[in-house]
Amino acid sequence: MRRALAILIGLAVVVGAAGYVAANHEIVIGMQCDRTGATQTVGVNLCPGYHDYIKLVNSKGGIEGHKIKAIEIDHEYKVPQGMESYERHKKEGAVLIGIYGTPHTYALMAKLVEDRIPGTSPGFGSAAAADGQRYPYLFPIAATYWSQGAAAVKFAKDQLGGNLKGKKIAYLFYDNPAGREPIDVFEDIAAREGFQLRTFAVPPPGVEMGAQVLDIAQRYRADFLIAHLFGRSPSVSIKELKRVGFPLRKVVSFVWGAAEADIEAAGGWSVAEGYNAMQFAGVGSNYPVLDEIRAMYKKEGQEPPKEMNSTVYYNRGVLQAAIHLEAIRNAVKDKKSGNITGEDVRKGFEKISGFTLGGLVPPLKITPTDHEGGGLVQIFTVKGGKFVKSTEWFSAYNDIVAKHIKESGKK
Amino acid sequence: MLKTTYEADMALYPLPIARWTVAAIAVLFFVVLPLVLHEYYLSIINLVSIACIGALGLNILVGYTGQISVGHGAFMSVGAYTAANFAVRMGAPWPVNLIAGGLMAALVGAIVGIPSLRIKGLYLAIATLAGQLIIEWTINHVTFISGGVQASIEVPRPEIFGFRIASQTEMYFFLLGFVVLAVVGTMNLVRSRIGRAFVAIRDQDIAAEIIGINIFRYKLLAFAISSFYAGITGVLYTYYLGVANYEQFQINVSIDYLAMIIIGGLGSVLGSIFGAIFVTLLPIVIRLSMESFGGYLFSDAAILNIIPNMRLILFGGLIIIFLVAEPEGLNRLWRNIRSYFRVWPFAY
């Protein structure tokens, strides 16, 4: 046993050393993933999307002739393993880290600055990270929970006839820091629009919410419901809302309760008819980039991967990869040798503007002060067995969100 | 070698050679490893160091005193948030925060330990589980403690005489110093009057009470000391990451630490260290080796899916194999090997 272990460790050291030498020839991205931990339903579809886009770009010759190598490490959504994966990525020469997980984003905030490597946290992490002055190396690159909250209220306003005065809005959320993050923003908007807001917390693990849903539907009689749930709980919420007869067309969910898997777990598409889901990447298969990926597989004589059917998370993986590569492309433009550093990639991020990938990516505009890129989302509605686009890319109440970002920067 | 006095039996160095072994290990860790290893490997040792201190603390309570606790992660968070609040609100230097975090955790630990005066075993485990959940809830909801709805407080890097400890190499020496303190502290604790009282309570608490051990005081003391270690672990972890975050101390952390001391060996200092190394290192070693072998058997896309899943399976499997091979943990396994070689090649 000990001998076997010794051999394993020896091999590991050799392989690690070999990877270090090879890193000079290609641009390395460190990618964290969770295929086995608390959020594995996301990872199993998101990470293949990420790799497929990288593969597509490499098959077309890479970026200005430089190949991209994305090293994926699964951290099981555990922080110590996330730290280990970061150090490993750094050792392999990564110029960019695709962080995965809110606690991991917090844990890496200080390190990224010290090592001058940019990291991205699309759809999780801290909303305050949109402030590029305060967190120069952290890029949310997608709508934060504050922007999502503001957009959700705007959507409710449009659905309720353009006026929220005297209306009752319920906020059903998973009782953790991420769940409570947008409440302050809601309260500010409520004061401006004159609607009534009541919050309903769902304690972890978030599979018991019968009482809250009944309260929303029959005692509080909400005019609109904004839901912010994770993991198994979005599907439970759909089931419970259906059971008490709350109309699902008056529900809008944040981005982590918005996948095909959630609808299927709730009992299928017919059950969830009318449910509105917020997205920071386009949903569905009708995007040119997805056609290209399918064509790439066809040329290799393979079937497209089954993960492509879970378009919500797969497309988010593609979005993440596309924005990463766009930042690297901007960096390589200035340094044709391809010998770029994390600092170059950071500047590359801050030049991203008007990059849409045929509609799959919102028209972000990332600047040295705004690392979120505008906080754009789309709403998709369950209609006839699939997600149908209900709105174009939009953001709302930008002044209120900006005020909160500024305030948190002072702390 | 014959021992003729109690002092000799209780000595920290049982054999003359032990002195040299300790010196050799010290040279290895303080001089050789930092010079030879890449920073990445030092960062892994840093994670092991943090786990070591926490596991030692839990072993004092579970292994030596026989009181099961599932609240270790929560005690760590008490230390972490106390230190972070001291650091941010008062700008206190890190040694003050470290001690404050440890003491606050000890206090909370002693309070959570009060049910241990009436209940034992699984019942106590559930009571401490309640402690874990209550502390989690409190940090999650009381913004005075958690510093805002995000429940994260960023702390500045520790400084020693103006020297800022930030890189993994600098952290390595910083943390290693505390591992040494924790190991020496625990070794001395368990051979003192207090340690013997703990063991007496574990083995038979009624008998312990009859021979004059104040059960009330020593059980709470065990909780306090164990939580003090946990608090220190939490503070060090906070300084290591640069942030105290609520999600880093949830129930699964408590379970991981319990796994460490069970795999390593209950009631032994070396066992805690083995357990911390095993639980922290095994997933990494499995992944590194699978990355090198897996390419021969599977395609690239498949391997990315297989590695993390296989790692979980192997991790679970190896734990079972080691525990079946030696139910008393890695420490016993190590002692068996050592005593075999001590008289080698003469079996008897």
PDB file of N, CA and C in Angstrom, chain B residues 38 41 83 115 117 137 191 194 201-202 209 215 300 304:
ATOM      1  N   HIS B  38       8.103  23.511  -4.952  1.00  0.00           N
ATOM      2  CA  HIS B  38       7.433  24.629  -5.625  1.00  0.00           C
ATOM      3  C   HIS B  38       6.360  25.189  -4.691  1.00  0.00           C
ATOM      4  N   TYR B  41       3.168  23.214  -3.899  1.00  0.00           N
ATOM      5  CA  TYR B  41       3.157  22.137  -2.909  1.00  0.00           C
ATOM      6  C   TYR B  41       3.140  22.708  -1.497  1.00  0.00           C
ATOM      7  N   ALA B  83     -12.264  37.478  15.270  1.00  0.00           N
ATOM      8  CA  ALA B  83     -11.006  38.089  14.836  1.00  0.00           C
ATOM      9  C   ALA B  83     -11.258  39.127  13.746  1.00  0.00           C
ATOM     10  N   PRO B 115     -24.809  20.701  27.652  1.00  0.00           N
ATOM     11  CA  PRO B 115     -25.620  19.474  27.654  1.00  0.00           C
ATOM     12  C   PRO B 115     -24.812  18.211  27.916  1.00  0.00           C
ATOM     13  N   LEU B 117     -23.111  17.505  30.243  1.00  0.00           N
ATOM     14  CA  LEU B 117     -23.132  17.118  31.649  1.00  0.00           C
ATOM     15  C   LEU B 117     -24.232  16.097  31.903  1.00  0.00           C
ATOM     16  N   TRP B 137     -26.846  30.030  12.020  1.00  0.00           N
ATOM     17  CA  TRP B 137     -27.995  30.915  11.819  1.00  0.00           C
ATOM     18  C   TRP B 137     -27.680  32.315  12.329  1.00  0.00           C
ATOM     19  N   ARG B 191      -0.519  14.736  28.798  1.00  0.00           N
ATOM     20  CA  ARG B 191       0.217  14.005  29.827  1.00  0.00           C
ATOM     21  C   ARG B 191       0.206  14.764  31.153  1.00  0.00           C
ATOM     22  N   ILE B 194      -4.682  17.471  33.729  1.00  0.00           N
ATOM     23  CA  ILE B 194      -5.915  17.705  32.975  1.00  0.00           C
ATOM     24  C   ILE B 194      -6.133  16.596  31.960  1.00  0.00           C
ATOM     25  N   ILE B 201     -12.386  10.384  32.292  1.00  0.00           N
ATOM     26  CA  ILE B 201     -13.798  10.626  31.989  1.00  0.00           C
ATOM     27  C   ILE B 201     -14.221   9.808  30.783  1.00  0.00           C
ATOM     28  N   ARG B 202     -13.346   9.740  29.778  1.00  0.00           N
ATOM     29  CA  ARG B 202     -13.678   8.994  28.579  1.00  0.00           C
ATOM     30  C   ARG B 202     -13.888   7.514  28.923  1.00  0.00           C
ATOM     31  N   GLU B 209     -15.500  10.198  38.586  1.00  0.00           N
ATOM     32  CA  GLU B 209     -16.077  11.089  39.585  1.00  0.00           C
ATOM     33  C   GLU B 209     -15.755  10.576  40.987  1.00  0.00           C
ATOM     34  N   ILE B 215     -16.266  16.254  37.310  1.00  0.00           N
ATOM     35  CA  ILE B 215     -16.726  15.995  35.943  1.00  0.00           C
ATOM     36  C   ILE B 215     -17.201  17.283  35.293  1.00  0.00           C
ATOM     37  N   ASP B 300     -10.831  12.894 -24.014  1.00  0.00           N
ATOM     38  CA  ASP B 300     -10.616  14.081 -23.183  1.00  0.00           C
ATOM     39  C   ASP B 300     -11.888  14.537 -22.481  1.00  0.00           C
ATOM     40  N   LEU B 304     -12.781  14.316 -18.172  1.00  0.00           N
ATOM     41  CA  LEU B 304     -13.107  15.434 -17.288  1.00  0.00           C
ATOM     42  C   LEU B 304     -14.301  15.097 -16.405  1.00  0.00           C
TER      43      LEU B 304
END
